[in-house]
Short mmCIF file of C-alpha atoms in Angstrom, two decimals:
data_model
loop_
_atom_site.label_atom_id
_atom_site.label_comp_id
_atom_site.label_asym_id
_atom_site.label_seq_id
_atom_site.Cartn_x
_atom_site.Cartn_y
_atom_site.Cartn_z
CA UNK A 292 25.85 3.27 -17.00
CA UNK A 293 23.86 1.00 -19.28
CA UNK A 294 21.03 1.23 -17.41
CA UNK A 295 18.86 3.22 -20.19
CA UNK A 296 20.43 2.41 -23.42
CA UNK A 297 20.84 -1.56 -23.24
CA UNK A 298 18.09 -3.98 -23.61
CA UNK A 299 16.83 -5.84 -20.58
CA UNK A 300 15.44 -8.89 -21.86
CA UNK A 301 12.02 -10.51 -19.57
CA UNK A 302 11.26 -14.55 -18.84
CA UNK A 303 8.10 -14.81 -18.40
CA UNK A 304 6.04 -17.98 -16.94
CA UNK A 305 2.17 -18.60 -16.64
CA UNK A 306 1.29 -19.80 -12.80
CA UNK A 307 -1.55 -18.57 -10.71
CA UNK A 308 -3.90 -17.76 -13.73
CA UNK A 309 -1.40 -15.15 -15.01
CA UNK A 310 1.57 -14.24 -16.18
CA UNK A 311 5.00 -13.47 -13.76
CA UNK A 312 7.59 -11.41 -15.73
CA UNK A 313 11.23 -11.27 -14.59
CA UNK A 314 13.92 -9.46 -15.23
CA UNK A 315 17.36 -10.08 -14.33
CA UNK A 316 20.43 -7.75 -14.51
CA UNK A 317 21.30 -4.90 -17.13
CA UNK A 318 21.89 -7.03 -19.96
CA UNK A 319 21.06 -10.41 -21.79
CA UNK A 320 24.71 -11.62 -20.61
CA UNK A 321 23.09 -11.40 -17.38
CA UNK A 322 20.20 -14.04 -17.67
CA UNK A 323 20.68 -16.37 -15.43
CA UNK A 324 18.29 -19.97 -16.79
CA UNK A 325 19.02 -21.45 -13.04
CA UNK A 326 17.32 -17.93 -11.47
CA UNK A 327 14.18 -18.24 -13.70
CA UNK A 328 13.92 -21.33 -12.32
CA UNK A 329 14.48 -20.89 -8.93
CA UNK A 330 11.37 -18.13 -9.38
CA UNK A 331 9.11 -21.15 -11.44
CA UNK A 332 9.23 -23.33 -8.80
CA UNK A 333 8.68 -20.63 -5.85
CA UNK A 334 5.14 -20.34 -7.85
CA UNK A 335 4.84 -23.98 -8.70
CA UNK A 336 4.63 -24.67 -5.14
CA UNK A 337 2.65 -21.93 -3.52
CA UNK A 338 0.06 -22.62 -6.38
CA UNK A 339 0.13 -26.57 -5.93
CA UNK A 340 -0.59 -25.70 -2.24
CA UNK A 341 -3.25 -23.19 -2.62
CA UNK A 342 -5.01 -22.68 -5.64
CA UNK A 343 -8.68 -23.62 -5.70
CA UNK A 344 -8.88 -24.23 -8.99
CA UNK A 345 -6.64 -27.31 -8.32
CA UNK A 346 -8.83 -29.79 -6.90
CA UNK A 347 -5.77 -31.50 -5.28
CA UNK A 348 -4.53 -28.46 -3.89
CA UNK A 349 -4.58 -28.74 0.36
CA UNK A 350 -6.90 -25.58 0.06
CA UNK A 351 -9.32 -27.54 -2.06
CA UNK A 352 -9.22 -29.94 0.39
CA UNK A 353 -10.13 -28.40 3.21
CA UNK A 354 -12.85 -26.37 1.00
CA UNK A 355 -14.12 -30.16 0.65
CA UNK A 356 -14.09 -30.78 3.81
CA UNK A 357 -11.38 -33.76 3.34
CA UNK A 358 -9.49 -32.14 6.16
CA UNK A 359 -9.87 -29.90 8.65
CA UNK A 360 -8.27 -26.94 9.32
CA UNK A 361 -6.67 -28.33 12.74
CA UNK A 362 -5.23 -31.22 10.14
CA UNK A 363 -3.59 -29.28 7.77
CA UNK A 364 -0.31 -28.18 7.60
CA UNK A 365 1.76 -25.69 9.54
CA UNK A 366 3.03 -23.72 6.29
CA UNK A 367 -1.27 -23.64 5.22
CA UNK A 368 -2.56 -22.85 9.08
CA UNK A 369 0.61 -19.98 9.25
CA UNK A 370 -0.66 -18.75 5.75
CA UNK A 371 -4.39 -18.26 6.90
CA UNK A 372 -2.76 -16.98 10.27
CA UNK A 373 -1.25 -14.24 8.49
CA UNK A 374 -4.88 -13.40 6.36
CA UNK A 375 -6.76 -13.55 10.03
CA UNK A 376 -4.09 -10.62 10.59
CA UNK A 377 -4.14 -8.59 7.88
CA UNK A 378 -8.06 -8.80 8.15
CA UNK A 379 -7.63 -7.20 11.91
CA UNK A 380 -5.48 -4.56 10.48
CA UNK A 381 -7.73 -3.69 7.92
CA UNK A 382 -10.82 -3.80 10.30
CA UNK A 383 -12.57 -6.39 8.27
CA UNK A 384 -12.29 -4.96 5.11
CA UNK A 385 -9.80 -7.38 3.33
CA UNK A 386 -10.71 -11.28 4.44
CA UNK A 387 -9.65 -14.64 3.54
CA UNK A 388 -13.43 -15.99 3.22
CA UNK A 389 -15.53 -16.38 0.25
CA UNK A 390 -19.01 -15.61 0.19
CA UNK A 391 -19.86 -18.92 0.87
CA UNK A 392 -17.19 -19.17 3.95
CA UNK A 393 -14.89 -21.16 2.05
CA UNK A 394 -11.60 -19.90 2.99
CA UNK A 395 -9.61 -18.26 0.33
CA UNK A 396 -5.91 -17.66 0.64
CA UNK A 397 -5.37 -15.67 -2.59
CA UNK A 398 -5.47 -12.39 -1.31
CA UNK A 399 -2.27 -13.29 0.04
CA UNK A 400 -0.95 -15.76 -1.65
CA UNK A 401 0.27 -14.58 -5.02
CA UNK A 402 2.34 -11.91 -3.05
CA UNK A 403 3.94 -14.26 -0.92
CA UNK A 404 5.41 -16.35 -3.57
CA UNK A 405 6.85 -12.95 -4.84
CA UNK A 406 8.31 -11.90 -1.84
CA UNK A 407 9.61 -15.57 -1.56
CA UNK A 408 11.10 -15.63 -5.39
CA UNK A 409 12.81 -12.29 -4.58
CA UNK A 410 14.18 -13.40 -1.42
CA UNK A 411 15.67 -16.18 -3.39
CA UNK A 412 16.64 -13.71 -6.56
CA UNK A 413 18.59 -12.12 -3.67
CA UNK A 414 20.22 -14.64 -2.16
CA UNK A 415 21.61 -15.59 -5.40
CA UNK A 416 23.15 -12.56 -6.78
CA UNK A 417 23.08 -9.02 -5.89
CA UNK A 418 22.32 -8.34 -9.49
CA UNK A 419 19.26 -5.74 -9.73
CA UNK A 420 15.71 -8.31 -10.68
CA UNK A 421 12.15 -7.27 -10.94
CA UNK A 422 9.27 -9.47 -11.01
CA UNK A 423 5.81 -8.34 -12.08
CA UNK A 424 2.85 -11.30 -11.25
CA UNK A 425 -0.26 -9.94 -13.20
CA UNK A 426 0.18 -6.80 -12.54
CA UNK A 427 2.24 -6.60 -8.68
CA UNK A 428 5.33 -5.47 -8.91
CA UNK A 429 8.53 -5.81 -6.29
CA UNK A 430 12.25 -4.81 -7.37
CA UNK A 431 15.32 -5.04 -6.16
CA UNK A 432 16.84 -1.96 -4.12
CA UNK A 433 18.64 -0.88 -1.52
CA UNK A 434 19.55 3.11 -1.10
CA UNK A 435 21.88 2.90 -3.62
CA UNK A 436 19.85 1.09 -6.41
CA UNK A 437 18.99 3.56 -9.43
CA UNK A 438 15.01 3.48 -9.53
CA UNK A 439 13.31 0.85 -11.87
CA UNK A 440 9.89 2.82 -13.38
CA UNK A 441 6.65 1.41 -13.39
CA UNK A 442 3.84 2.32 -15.44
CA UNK A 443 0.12 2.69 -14.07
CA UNK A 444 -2.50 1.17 -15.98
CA UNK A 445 -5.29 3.45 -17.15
CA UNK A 446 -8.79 1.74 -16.42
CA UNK A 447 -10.30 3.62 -18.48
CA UNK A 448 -8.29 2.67 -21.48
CA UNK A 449 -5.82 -0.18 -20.56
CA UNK A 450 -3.39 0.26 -23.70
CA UNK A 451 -2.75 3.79 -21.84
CA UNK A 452 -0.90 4.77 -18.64
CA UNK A 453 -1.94 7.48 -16.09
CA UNK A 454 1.24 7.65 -14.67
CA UNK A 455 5.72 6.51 -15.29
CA UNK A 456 6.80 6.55 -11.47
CA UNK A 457 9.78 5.86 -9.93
CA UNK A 458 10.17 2.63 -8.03
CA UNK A 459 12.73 1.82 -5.69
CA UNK A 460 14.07 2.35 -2.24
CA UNK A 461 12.10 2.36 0.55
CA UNK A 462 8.72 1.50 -1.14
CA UNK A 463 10.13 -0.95 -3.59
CA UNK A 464 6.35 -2.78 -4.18
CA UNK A 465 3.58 -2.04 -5.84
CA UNK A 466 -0.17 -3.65 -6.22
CA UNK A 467 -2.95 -2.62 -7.85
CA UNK A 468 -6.85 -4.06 -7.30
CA UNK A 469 -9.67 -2.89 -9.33
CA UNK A 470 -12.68 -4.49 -11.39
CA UNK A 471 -11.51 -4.01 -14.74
CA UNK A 472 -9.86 -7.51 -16.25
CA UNK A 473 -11.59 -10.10 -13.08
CA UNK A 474 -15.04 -8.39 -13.26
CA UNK A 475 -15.91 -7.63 -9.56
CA UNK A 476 -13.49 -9.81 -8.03
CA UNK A 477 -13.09 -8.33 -4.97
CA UNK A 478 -15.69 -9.08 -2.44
CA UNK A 479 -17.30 -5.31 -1.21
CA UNK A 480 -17.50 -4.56 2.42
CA UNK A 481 -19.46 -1.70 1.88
CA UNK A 482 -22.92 -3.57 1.85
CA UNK A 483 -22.79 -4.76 -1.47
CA UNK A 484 -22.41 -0.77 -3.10
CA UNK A 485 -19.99 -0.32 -5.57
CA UNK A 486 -16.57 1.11 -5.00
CA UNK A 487 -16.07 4.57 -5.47
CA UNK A 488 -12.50 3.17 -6.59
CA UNK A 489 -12.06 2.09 -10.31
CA UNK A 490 -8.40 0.92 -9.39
CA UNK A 491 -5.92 1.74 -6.43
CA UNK A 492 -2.64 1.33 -6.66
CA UNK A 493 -0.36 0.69 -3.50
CA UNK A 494 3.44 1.78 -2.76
CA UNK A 495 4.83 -0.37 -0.02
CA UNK A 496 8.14 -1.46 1.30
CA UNK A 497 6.90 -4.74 1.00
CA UNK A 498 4.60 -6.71 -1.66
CA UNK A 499 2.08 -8.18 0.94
CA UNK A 500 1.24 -5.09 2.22
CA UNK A 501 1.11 -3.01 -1.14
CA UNK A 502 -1.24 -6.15 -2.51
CA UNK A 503 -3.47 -6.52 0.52
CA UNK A 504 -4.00 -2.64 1.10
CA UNK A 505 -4.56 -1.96 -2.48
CA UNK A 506 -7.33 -4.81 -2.44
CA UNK A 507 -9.16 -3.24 1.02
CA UNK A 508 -9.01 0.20 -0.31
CA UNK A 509 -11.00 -1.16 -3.54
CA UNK A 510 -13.20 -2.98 -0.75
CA UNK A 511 -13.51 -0.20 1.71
CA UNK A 512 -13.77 3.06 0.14
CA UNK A 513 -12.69 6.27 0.95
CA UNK A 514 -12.46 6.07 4.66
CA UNK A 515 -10.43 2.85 4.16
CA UNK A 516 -8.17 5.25 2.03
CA UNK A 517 -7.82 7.45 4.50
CA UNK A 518 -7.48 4.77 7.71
CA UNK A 519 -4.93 3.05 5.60
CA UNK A 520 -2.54 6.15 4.12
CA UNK A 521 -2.42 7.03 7.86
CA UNK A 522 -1.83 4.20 9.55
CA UNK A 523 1.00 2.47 7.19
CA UNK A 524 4.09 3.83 4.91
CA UNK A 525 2.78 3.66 1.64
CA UNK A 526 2.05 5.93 -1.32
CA UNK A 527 -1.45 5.55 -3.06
CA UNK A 528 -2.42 6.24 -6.39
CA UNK A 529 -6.27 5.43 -6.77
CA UNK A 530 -8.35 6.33 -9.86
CA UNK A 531 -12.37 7.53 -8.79
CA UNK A 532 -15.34 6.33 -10.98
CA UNK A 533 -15.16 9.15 -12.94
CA UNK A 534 -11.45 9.19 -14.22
CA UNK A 535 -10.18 11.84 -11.27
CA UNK A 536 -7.36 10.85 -9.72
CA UNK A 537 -6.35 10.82 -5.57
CA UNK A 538 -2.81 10.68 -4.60
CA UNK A 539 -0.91 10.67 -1.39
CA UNK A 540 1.73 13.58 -1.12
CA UNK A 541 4.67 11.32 -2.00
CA UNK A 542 3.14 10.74 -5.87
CA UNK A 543 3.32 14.39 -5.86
CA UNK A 544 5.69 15.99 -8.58
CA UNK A 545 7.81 18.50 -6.55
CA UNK A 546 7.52 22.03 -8.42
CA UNK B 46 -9.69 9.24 10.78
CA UNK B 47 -12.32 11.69 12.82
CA UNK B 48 -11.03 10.21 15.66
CA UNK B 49 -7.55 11.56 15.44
CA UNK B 50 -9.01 14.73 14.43
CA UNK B 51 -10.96 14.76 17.52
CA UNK B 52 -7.72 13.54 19.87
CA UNK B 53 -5.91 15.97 18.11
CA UNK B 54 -8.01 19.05 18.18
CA UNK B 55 -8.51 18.24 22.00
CA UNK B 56 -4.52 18.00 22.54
CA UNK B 57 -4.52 21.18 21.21
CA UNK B 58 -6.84 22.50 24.15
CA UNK B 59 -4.66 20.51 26.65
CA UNK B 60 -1.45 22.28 25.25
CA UNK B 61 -3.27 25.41 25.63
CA UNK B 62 -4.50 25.41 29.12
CA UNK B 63 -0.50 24.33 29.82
CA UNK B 64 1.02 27.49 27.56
CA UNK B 65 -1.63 29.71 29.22
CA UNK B 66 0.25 28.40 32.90
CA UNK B 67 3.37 29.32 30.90
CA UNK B 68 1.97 32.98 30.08
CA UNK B 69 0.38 33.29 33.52
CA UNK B 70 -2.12 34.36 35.76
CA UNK B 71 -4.33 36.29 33.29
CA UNK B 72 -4.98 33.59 31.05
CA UNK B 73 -5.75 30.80 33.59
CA UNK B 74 -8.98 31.67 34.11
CA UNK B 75 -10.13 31.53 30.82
CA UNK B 76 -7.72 28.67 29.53
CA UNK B 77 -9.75 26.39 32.77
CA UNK B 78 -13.07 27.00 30.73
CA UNK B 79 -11.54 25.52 27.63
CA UNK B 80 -10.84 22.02 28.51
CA UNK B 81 -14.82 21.35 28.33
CA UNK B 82 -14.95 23.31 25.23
CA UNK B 83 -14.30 21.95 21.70
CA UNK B 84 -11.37 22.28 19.30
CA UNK B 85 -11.64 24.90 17.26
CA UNK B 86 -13.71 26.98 20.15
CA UNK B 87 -10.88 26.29 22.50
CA UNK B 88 -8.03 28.04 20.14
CA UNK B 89 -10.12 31.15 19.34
CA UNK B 90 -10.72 31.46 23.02
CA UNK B 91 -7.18 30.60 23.94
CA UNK B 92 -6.31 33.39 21.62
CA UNK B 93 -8.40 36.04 22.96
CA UNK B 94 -7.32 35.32 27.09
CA UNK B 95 -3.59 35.19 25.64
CA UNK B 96 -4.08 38.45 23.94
CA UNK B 97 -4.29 40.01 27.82
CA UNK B 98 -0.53 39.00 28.55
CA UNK B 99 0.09 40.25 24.51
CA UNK B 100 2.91 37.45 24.54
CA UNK B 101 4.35 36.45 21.32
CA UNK B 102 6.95 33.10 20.61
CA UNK B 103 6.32 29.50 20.46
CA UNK B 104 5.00 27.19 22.99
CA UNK B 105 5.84 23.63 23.43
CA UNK B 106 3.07 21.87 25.31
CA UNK B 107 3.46 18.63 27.65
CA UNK B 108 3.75 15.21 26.00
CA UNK B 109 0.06 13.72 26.35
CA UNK B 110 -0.24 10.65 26.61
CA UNK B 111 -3.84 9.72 23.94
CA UNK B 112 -5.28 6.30 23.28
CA UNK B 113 -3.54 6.85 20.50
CA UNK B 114 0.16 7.08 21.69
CA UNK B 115 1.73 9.54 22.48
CA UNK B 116 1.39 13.45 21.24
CA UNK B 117 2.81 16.86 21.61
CA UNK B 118 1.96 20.03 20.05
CA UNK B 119 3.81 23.46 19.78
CA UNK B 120 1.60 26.66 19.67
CA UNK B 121 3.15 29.79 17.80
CA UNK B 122 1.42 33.22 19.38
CA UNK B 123 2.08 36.46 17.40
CA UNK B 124 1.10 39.52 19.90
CA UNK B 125 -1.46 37.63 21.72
CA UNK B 126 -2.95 35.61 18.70
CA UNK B 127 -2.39 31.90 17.55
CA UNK B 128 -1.13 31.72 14.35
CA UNK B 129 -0.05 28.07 14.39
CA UNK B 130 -0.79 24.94 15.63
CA UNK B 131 2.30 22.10 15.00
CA UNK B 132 2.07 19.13 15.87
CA UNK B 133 5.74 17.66 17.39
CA UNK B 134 4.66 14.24 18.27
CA UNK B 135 1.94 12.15 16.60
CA UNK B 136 1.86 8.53 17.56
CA UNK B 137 -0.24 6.23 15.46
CA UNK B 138 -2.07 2.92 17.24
CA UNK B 139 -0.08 0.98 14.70
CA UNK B 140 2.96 2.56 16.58
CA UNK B 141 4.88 4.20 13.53
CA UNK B 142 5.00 7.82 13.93
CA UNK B 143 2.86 9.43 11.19
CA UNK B 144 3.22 13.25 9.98
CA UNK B 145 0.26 15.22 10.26
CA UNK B 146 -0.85 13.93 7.07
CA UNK B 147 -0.46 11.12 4.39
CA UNK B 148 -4.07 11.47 3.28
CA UNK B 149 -4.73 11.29 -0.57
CA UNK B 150 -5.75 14.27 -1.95
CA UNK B 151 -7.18 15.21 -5.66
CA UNK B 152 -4.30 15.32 -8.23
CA UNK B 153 -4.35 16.10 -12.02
CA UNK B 154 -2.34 13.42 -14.30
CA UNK B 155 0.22 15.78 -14.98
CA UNK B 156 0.95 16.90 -11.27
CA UNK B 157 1.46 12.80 -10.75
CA UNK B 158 5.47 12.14 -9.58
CA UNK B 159 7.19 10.95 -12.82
CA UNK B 160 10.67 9.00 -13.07
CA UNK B 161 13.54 10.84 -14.72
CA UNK B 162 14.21 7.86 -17.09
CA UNK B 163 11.49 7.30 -19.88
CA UNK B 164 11.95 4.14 -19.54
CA UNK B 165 9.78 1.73 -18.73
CA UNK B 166 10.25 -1.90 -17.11
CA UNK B 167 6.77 -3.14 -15.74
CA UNK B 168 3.17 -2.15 -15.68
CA UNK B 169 0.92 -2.33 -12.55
CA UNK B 170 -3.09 -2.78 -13.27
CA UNK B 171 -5.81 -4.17 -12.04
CA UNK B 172 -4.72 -8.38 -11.97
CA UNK B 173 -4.78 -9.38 -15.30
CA UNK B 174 -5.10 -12.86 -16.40
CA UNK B 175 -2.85 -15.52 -18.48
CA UNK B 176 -5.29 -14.71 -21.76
CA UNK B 177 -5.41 -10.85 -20.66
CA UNK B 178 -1.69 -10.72 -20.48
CA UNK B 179 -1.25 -10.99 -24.38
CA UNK B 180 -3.26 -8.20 -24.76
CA UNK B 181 -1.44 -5.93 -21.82
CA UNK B 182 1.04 -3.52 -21.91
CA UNK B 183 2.96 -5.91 -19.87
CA UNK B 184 3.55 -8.16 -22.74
CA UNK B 185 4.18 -5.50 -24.96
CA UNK B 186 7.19 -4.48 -23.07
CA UNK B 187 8.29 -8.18 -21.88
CA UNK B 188 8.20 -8.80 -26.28
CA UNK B 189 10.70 -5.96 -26.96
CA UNK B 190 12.60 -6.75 -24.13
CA UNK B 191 12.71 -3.53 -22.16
#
């Protein structure tokens, strides 16, 4: 099958203050313009709606105090809904709140609009897609699917990779949070110490979860690591201060 | 985390005292004094009142229900000593059945699971931004269209 030897040629588009790569089929026969754009606008609007750096955004808004919360829309109040959960499920670690109390939906947005573009990706065709936004990663898959690979940044030396694993079928997501490109963007939990964690990558079945997990492991440390690995399907990859790596049984090579 | 442990290591105990009713009146005694007792206490002195009845096979204990769910261990007893400890039924509060454990462990880069094909299609770091991207490995692989 031409699955190794042909070329599979990537769009990519700049929304959210990065980059989303897509890829589309086996071949360049198999671009499809009308998919691309179908993924653009999936962006386009979950950006328009809650960026903060868009002063017209509804987020903004609300930041401003313009509206309230109790005025704004169902789609924004379901949004923060679904934060407030993930927040319980992490026991506080991850949060949609600034510092300053502002509320901030982009733990959760960014993988939203990629669960939403690939939801759309499959509706269309059952061709095999990818889409990487800055870094999170969900492909297509079912059982069948061969495995797409995706490479691990080192954060030690970004031009390098720690790792080429498999991804596909059942965990068919991955995120990755650390402090090396956005400085310390994620707010600590552990009374302002640093994370043990230089990065921690996330296997999920699903985008949300891989991005929100691998954010409250960065946040929460090692018991968060452990809380998390037992309490949800996923396979972590996490990189300590000092360059060791930690890995749940599932990154494993089998001898 | 410790919590489990805890649950867990006191499930064990529970199991005990109800494979020591399986082995019979000479363990009883000694498996009553184990429900106050710890974990690890409670096995070694499990093991020693088992060793009177010199029993050997595997034990399935009673479904327990924990705050946790439900769980259910099986003891394996070699001539009157506990050699294992399996746990058949582990129950999660998020309600998906875990297996004893998913907890990440130290790892060297080479012992990391790597695909078959060489082949690369994406790159997961640490969020990088629309000026980062031109310098990422991302880019690098979106330009020669792999």
């Amino acid at each position: 099958m031409g699955w190794d030897s042909e070329r599979m040629p990537a769009r990519t588009c700049a929304t959210m203050g990065t980059v989303v790569s897509l890829r589309l089929g086996d071949s360049a026969a198999d671009f499809d313009s009308a998919a691309v754009e179908v993924v653009e606008s999936v962006f386009r609007r979950w950006d328009e709606q809650f960026s903060l750096y868009r002063e017209d955004s509804e987020l903004s808004r609300i930041a401003r105090g313009d509206i309230r919360l109790t005025e704004a829309s169902q789609s924004l109040r379901t949004c923060y809904a679904l934060a407030l959960d993930w927040r319980e499920r992490t026991q506080g670690v991850f949060t949609p709140h600034r510092a300053d109390g502002v509320i901030d939906l982009s733990g959760v947005v960014k993988a939203l609009a990629i669960a939403e573009a690939g939801t759309a990706l499959t509706a269309r065709s059952p061709a095999k897609w990818s889409i990487n936004a800055g870094g999170d990663v969900l492909v297509s898959g079912d059982a069948g699917h061969p495995e797409w690979v995706v490479a691990i940044v080192d954060p030690g030396n970004r031009s390098e990779v720690i790792a080429n694993v498999p991804l596909g079928y059942p965990l068919r997501a991955v995120a990755t949070s650390g402090s090396a490109e956005r400085g310390e963007h994620i707010w600590t939990a552990l009374n302002g110490e640093p994370s043990p964690f230089r990065q921690v990558s996330v296997f999920a079945a699903d985008i949300l979860t891989a991005d929100v997990l691998a954010t409250a492991i960065v946040a929460g440390g090692e018991s968060t690591l452990s809380e998390m690995t037992e309490r949800f399907a996923i396979d972590v990859l996490a990189v300590l201060r000092d360059g060791q790596l930690l890995a749940t049984p599932g990154l494993r090579r089998t001898a | 985390m410790r919590a489990r442990a805890v649950a867990l290591a006191t499930l064990a105990s529970v199991s005990i005292v109800g494979i020591g009713w399986q082995l019979g009146s000479s363990a009883i005694e000694a498996s009553q004094s184990l429900t106050a007792s710890s974990g690890g206490t409670a096995m070694a002195a499990a093991a020693s009142a088992t060793q009177a009845a010199a029993q050997s096979g595997t034990f399935t204990g009673a479904v327990v229900p924990t705050q946790y769910g439900n769980m259910q261990v099986s003891v394996t007893i070699a001539n009157g000593a506990i050699t294992e400890v399996t746990p058949l039924q582990l129950t999660n509060r998020g309600g998906r059945s875990a297996g004893i454990s998913n907890q990440a462990a130290p790892i060297l880069r080479s012992e990391v699971l790597t695909a078959q094909s060489a082949k690369v299609h994406n790159v997961s770091g640490a969020t990088y931004t629309s000026e980062g991207y031109l310098r990422s490995l991302q880019s690098a692989l979106d330009t020669a269209g792999f």
